mmCIF file with all atom_site columns, C-alpha atoms in Angstrom:
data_model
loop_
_atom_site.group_PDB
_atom_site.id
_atom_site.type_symbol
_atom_site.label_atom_id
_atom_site.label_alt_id
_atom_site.label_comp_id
_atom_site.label_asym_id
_atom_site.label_entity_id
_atom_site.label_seq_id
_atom_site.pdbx_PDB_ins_code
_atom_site.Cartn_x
_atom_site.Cartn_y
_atom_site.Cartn_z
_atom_site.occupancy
_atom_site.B_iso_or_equiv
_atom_site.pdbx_formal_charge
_atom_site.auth_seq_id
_atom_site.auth_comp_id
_atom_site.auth_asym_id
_atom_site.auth_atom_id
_atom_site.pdbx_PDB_model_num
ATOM 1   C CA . UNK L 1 1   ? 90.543  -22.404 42.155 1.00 0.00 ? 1   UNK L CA 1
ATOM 2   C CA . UNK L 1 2   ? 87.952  -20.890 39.630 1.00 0.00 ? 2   UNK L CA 1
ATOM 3   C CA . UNK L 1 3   ? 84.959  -22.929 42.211 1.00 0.00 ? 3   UNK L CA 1
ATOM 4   C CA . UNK L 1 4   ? 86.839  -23.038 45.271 1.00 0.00 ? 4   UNK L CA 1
ATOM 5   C CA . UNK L 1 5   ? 86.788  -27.093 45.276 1.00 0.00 ? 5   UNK L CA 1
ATOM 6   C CA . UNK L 1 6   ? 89.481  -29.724 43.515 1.00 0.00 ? 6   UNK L CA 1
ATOM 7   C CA . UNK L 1 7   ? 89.758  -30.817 41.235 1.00 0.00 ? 7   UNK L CA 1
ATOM 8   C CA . UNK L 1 8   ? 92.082  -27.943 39.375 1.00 0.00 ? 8   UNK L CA 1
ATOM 9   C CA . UNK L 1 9   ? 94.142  -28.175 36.330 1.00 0.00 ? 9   UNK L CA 1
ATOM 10  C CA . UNK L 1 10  ? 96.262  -25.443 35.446 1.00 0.00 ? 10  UNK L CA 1
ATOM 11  C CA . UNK L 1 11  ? 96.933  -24.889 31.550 1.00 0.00 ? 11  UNK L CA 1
ATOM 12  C CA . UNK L 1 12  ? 99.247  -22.149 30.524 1.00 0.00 ? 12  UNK L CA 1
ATOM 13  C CA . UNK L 1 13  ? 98.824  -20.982 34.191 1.00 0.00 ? 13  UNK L CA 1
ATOM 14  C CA . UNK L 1 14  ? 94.931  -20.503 33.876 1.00 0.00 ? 14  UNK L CA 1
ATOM 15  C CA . UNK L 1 15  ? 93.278  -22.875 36.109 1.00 0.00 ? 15  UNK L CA 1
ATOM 16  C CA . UNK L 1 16  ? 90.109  -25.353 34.755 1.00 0.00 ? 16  UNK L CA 1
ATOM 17  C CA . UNK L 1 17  ? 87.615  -26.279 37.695 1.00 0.00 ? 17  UNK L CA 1
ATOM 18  C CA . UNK L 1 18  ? 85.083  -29.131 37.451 1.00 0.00 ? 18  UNK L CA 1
ATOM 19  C CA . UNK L 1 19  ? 86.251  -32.845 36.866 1.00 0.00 ? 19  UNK L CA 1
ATOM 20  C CA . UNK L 1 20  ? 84.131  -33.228 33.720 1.00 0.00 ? 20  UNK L CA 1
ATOM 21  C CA . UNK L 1 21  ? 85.295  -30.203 31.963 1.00 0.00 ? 21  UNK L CA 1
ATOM 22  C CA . UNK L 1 22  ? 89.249  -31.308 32.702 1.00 0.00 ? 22  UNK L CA 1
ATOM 23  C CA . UNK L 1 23  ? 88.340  -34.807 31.554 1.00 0.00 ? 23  UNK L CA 1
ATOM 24  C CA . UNK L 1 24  ? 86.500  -33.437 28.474 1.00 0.00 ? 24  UNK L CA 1
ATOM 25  C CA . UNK L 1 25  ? 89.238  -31.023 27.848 1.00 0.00 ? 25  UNK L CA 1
ATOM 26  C CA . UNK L 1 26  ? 92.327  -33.475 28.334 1.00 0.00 ? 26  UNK L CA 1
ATOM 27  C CA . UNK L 1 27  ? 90.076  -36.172 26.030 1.00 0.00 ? 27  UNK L CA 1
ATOM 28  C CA . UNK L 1 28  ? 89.818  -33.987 23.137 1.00 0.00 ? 28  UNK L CA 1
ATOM 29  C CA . UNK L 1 29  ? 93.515  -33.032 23.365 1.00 0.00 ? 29  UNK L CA 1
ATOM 30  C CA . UNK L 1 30  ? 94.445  -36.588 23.635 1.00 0.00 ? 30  UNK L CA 1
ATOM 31  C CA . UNK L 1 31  ? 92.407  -37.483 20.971 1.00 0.00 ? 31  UNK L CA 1
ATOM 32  C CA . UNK L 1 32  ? 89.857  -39.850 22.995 1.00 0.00 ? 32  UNK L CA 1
ATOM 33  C CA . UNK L 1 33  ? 86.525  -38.060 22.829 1.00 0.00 ? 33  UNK L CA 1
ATOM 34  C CA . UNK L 1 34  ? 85.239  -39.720 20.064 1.00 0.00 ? 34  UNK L CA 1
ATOM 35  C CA . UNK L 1 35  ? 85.780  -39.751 16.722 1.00 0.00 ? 35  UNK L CA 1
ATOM 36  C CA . UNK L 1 36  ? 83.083  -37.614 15.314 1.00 0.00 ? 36  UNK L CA 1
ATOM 37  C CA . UNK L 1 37  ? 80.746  -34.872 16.815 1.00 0.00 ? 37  UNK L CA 1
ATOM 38  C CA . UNK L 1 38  ? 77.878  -37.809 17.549 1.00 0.00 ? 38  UNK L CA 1
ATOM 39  C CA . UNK L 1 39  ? 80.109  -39.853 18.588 1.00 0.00 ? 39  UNK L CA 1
ATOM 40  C CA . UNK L 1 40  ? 81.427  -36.991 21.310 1.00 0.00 ? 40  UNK L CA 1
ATOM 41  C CA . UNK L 1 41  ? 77.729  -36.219 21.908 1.00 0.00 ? 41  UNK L CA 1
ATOM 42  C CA . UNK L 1 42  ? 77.802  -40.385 22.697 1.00 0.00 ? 42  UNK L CA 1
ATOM 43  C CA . UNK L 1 43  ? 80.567  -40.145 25.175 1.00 0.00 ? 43  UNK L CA 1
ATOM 44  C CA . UNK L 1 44  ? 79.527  -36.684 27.298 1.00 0.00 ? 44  UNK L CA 1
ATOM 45  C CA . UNK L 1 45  ? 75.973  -38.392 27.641 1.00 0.00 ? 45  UNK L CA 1
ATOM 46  C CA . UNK L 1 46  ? 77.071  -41.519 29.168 1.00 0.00 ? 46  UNK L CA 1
ATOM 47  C CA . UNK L 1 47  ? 79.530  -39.238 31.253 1.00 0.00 ? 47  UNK L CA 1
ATOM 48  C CA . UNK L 1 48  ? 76.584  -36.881 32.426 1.00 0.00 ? 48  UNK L CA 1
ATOM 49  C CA . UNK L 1 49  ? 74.610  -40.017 33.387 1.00 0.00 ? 49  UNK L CA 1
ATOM 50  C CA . UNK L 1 50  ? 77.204  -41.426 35.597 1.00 0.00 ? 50  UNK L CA 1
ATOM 51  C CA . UNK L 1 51  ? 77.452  -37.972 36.540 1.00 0.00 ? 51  UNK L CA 1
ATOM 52  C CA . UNK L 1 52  ? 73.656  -38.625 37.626 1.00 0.00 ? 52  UNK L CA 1
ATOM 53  C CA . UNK L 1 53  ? 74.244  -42.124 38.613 1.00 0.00 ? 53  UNK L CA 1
ATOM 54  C CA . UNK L 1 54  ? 77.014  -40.954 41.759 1.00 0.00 ? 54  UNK L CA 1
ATOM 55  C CA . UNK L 1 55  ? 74.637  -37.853 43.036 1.00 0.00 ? 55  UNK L CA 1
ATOM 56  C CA . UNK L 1 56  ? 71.922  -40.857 43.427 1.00 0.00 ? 56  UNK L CA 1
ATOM 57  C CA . UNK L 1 57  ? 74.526  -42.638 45.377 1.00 0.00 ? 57  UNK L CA 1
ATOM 58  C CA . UNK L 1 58  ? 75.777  -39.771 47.663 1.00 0.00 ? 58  UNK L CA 1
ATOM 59  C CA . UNK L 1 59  ? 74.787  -39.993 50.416 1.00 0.00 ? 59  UNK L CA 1
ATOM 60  C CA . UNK L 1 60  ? 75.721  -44.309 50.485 1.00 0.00 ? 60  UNK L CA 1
ATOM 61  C CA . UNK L 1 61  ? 79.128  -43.161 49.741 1.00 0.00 ? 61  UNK L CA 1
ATOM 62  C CA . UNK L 1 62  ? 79.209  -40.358 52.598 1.00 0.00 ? 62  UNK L CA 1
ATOM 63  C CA . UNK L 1 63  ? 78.004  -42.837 55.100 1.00 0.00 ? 63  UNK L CA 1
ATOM 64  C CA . UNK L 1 64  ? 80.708  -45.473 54.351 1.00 0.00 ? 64  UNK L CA 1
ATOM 65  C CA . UNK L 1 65  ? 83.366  -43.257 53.586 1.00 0.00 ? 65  UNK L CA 1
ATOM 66  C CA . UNK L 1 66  ? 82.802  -42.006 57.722 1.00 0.00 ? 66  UNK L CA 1
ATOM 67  C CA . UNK L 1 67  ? 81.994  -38.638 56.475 1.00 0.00 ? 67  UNK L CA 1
ATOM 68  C CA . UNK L 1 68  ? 78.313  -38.514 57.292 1.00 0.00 ? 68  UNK L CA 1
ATOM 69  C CA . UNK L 1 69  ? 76.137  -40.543 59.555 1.00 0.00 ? 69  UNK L CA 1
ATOM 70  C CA . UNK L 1 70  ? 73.491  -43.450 58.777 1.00 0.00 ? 70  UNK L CA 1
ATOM 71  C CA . UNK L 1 71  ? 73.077  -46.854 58.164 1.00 0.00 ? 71  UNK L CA 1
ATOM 72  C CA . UNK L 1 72  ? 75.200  -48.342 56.232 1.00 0.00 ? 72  UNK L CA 1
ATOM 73  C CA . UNK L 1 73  ? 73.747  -51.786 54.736 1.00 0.00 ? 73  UNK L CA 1
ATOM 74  C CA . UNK L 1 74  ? 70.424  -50.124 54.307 1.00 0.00 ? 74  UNK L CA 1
ATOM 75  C CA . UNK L 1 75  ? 71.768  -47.342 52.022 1.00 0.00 ? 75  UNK L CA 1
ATOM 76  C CA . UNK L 1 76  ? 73.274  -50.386 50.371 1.00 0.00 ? 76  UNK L CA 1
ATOM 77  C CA . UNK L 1 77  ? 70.379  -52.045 50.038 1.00 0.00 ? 77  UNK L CA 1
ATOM 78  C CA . UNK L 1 78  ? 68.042  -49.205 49.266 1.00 0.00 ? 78  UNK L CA 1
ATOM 79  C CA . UNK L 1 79  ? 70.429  -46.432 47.601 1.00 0.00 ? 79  UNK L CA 1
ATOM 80  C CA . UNK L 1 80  ? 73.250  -48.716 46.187 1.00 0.00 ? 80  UNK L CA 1
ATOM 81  C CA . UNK L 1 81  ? 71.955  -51.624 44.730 1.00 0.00 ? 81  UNK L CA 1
ATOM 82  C CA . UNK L 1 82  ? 68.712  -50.381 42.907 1.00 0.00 ? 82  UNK L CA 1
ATOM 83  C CA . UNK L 1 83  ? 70.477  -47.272 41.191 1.00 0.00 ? 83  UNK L CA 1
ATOM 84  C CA . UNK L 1 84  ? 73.768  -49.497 40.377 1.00 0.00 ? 84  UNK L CA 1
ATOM 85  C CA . UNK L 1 85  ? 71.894  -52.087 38.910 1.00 0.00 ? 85  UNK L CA 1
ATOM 86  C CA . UNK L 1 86  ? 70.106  -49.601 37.120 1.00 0.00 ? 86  UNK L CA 1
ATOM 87  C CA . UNK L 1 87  ? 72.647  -47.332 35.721 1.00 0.00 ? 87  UNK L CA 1
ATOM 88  C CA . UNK L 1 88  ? 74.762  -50.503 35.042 1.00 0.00 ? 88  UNK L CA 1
ATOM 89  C CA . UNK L 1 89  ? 72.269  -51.968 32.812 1.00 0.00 ? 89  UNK L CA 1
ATOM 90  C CA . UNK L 1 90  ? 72.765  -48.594 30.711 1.00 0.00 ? 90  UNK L CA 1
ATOM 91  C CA . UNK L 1 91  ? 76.375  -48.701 30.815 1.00 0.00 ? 91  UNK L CA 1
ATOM 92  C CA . UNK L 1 92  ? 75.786  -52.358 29.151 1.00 0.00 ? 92  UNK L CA 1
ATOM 93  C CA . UNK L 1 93  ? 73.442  -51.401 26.725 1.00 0.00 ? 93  UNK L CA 1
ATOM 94  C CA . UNK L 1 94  ? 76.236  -49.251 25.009 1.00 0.00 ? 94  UNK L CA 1
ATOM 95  C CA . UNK L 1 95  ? 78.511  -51.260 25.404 1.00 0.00 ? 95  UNK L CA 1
ATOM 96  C CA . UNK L 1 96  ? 76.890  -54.513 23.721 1.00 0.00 ? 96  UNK L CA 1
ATOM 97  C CA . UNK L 1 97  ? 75.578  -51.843 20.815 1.00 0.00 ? 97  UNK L CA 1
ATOM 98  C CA . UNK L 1 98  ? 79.145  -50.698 20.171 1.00 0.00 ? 98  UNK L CA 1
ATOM 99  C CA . UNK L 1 99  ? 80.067  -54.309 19.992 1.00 0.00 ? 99  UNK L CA 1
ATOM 100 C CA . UNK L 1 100 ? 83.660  -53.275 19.577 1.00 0.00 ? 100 UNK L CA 1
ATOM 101 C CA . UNK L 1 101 ? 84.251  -53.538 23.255 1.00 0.00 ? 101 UNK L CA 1
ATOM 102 C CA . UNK L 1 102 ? 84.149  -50.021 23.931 1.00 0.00 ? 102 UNK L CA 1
ATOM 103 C CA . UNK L 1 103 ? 81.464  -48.055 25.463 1.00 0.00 ? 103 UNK L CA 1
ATOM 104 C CA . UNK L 1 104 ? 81.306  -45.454 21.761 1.00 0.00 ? 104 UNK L CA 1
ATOM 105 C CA . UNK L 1 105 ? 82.695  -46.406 18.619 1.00 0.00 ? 105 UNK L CA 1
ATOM 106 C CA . UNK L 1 106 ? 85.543  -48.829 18.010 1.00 0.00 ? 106 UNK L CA 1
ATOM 107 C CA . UNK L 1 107 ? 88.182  -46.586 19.916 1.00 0.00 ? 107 UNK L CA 1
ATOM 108 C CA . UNK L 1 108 ? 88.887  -45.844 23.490 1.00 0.00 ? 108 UNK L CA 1
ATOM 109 C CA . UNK L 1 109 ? 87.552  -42.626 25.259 1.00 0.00 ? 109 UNK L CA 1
ATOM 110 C CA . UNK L 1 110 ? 87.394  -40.932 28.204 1.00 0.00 ? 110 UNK L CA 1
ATOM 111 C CA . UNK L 1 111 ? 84.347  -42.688 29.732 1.00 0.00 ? 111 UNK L CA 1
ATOM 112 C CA . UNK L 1 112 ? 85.523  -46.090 28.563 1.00 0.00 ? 112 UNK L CA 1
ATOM 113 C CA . UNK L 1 113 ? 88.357  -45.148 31.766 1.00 0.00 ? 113 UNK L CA 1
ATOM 114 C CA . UNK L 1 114 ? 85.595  -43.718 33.591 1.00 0.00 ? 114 UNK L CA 1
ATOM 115 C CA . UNK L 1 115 ? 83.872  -46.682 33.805 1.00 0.00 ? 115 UNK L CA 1
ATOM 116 C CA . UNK L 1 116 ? 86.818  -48.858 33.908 1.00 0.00 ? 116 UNK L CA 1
ATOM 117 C CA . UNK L 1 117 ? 87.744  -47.153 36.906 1.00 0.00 ? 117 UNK L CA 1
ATOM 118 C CA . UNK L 1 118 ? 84.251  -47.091 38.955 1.00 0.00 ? 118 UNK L CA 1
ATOM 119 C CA . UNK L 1 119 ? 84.067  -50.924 38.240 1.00 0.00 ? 119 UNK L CA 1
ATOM 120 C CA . UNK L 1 120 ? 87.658  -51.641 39.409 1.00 0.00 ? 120 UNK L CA 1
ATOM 121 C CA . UNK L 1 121 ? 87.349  -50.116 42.444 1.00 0.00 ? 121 UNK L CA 1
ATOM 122 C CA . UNK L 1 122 ? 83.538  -51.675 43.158 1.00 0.00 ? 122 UNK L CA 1
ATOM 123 C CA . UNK L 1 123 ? 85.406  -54.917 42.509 1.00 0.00 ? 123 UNK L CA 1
ATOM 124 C CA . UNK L 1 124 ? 88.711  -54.279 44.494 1.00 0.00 ? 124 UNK L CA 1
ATOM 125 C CA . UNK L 1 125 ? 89.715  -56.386 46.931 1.00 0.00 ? 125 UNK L CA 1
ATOM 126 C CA . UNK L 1 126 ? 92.416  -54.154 48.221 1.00 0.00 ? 126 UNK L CA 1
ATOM 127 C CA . UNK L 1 127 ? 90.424  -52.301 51.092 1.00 0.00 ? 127 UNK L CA 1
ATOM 128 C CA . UNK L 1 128 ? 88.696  -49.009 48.426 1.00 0.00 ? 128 UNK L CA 1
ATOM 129 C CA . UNK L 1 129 ? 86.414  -47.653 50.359 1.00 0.00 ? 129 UNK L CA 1
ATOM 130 C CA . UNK L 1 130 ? 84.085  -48.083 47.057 1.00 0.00 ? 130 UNK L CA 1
ATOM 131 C CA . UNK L 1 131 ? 84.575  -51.780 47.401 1.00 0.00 ? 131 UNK L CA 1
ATOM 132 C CA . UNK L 1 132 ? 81.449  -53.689 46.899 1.00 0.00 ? 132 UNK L CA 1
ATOM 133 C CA . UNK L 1 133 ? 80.395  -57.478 46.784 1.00 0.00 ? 133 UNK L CA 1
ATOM 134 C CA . UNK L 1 134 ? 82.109  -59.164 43.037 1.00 0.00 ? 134 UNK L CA 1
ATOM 135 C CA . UNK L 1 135 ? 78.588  -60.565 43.093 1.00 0.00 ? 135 UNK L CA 1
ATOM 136 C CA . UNK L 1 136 ? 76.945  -57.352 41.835 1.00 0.00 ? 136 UNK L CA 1
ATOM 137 C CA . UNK L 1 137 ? 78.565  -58.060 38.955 1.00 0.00 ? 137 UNK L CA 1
ATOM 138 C CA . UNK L 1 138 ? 76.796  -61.368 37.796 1.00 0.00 ? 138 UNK L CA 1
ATOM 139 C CA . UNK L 1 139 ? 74.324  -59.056 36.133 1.00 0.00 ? 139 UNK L CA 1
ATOM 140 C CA . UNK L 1 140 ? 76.755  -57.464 34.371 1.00 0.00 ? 140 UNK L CA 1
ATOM 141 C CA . UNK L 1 141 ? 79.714  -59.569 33.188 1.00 0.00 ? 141 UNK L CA 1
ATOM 142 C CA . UNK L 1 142 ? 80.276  -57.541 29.954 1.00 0.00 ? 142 UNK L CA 1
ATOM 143 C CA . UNK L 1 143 ? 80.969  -54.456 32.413 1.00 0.00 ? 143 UNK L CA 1
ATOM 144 C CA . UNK L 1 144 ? 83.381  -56.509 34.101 1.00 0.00 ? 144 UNK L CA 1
ATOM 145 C CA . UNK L 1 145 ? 85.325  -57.860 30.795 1.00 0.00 ? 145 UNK L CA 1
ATOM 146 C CA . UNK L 1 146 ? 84.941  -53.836 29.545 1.00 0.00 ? 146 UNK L CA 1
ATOM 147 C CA . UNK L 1 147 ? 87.335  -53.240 32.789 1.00 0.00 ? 147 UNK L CA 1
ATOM 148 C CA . UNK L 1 148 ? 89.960  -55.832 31.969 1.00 0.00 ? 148 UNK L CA 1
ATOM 149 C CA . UNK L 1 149 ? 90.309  -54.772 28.601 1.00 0.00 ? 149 UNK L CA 1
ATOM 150 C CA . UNK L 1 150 ? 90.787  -51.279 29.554 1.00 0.00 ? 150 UNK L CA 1
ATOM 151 C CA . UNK L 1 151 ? 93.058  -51.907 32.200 1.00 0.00 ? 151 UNK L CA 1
ATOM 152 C CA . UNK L 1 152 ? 95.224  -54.628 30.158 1.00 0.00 ? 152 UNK L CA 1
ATOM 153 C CA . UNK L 1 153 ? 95.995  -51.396 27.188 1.00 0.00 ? 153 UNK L CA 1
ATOM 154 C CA . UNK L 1 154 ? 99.538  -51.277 28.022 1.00 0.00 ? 154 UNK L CA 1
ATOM 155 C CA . UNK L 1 155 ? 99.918  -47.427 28.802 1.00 0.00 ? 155 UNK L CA 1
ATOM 156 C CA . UNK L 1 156 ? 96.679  -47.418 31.143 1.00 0.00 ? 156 UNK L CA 1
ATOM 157 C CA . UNK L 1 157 ? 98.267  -50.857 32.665 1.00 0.00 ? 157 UNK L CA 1
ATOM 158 C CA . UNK L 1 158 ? 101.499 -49.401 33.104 1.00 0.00 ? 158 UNK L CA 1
ATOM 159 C CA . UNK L 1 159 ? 100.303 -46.173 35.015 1.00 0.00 ? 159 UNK L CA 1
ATOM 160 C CA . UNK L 1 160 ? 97.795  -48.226 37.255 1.00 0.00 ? 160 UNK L CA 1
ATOM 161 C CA . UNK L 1 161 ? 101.014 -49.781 38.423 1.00 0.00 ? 161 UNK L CA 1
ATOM 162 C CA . UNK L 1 162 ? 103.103 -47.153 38.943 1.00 0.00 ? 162 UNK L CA 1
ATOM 163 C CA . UNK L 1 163 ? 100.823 -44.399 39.927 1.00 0.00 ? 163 UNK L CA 1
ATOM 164 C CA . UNK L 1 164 ? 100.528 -43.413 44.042 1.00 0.00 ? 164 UNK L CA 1
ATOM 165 C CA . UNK L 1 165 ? 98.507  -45.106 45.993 1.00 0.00 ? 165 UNK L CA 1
ATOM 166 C CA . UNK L 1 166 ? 95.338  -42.933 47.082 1.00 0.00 ? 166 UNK L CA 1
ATOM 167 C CA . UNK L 1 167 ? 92.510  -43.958 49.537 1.00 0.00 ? 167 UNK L CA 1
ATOM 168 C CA . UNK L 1 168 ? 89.884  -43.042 46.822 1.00 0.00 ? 168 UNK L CA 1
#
């Protein structure tokens, strides 16, 4: 483990640290970075940003995932909800400019799962420890028509199907 944390993927035997760099690696190989340098420039901003957006809600999701202590509903209410709402609104301002119903482009990439992902499990009604009130979403119905549509792409349906069950 090249940092000493998880994720690692090993490639050839050589191991790749840092969840980014894997996605960014396994996008380009799979051919869903984007489909031209700006476009890729496009796609690692709004990744860095979310990247931004979950260190401003650390220590919300430490307190409710049991592993630190603190209040809760006011790290909700104060922590949460403000840089959600805010990064959200960003996340839909790409998404209405691509107007192809992808965050980038006309095409599928890596944060287009990304998001998918952080949305389905905010919305989940299955006990995620992420799981958040559907009504943070009036604000931002394109975000959750953006998950559907990535989630309904038969391959990415398929695996969320099949794949293990994992309590985040």
């Amino acid at each position: 483990m090249p940092f000493g944390t998880l994720p690692v993927l090993y490639v050839d035997g050589r191991p790749l640290g840092q969840s980014h760099a894997i996605s960014r690696y396994l996008a380009r190989q799979f051919g869903i970075n984007g489909r031209c340098p700006w476009e890729e420039a496009q796609v690692n901003a709004i990744a860095d940003q979310f990247k931004d957006y979950f260190n401003e809600i650390r220590t919300y999701n430490l307190v409710k995932m049991g592993f630190a202590e603190g209040d809760s509903e006011k790290l909700y209410a104060d922590t949460f909800l403000p840089n959600f709402k805010k990064n959200f609104q960003f996340f839909t301002n790409f998404l209405k400019s691509s107007g192809a119903g992808f965050l980038i482009g006309d095409s599928l990439t890596w944060v287009d799962l990304l998001i998918a992902q952080h949305t389905s499990d905010l919305l989940s009604d299955s006990g995620s420890v992420f799981a958040a009130s559907s009504s943070i979403f009036d604000d931002f119905p394109e975000l959750k028509a953006h998950q559907k549509k990535i989630h309904s792409i038969p391959n990415i349906k398929k695996w969320i199907e099949t794949r293990p069950a994992t309590p985040l």
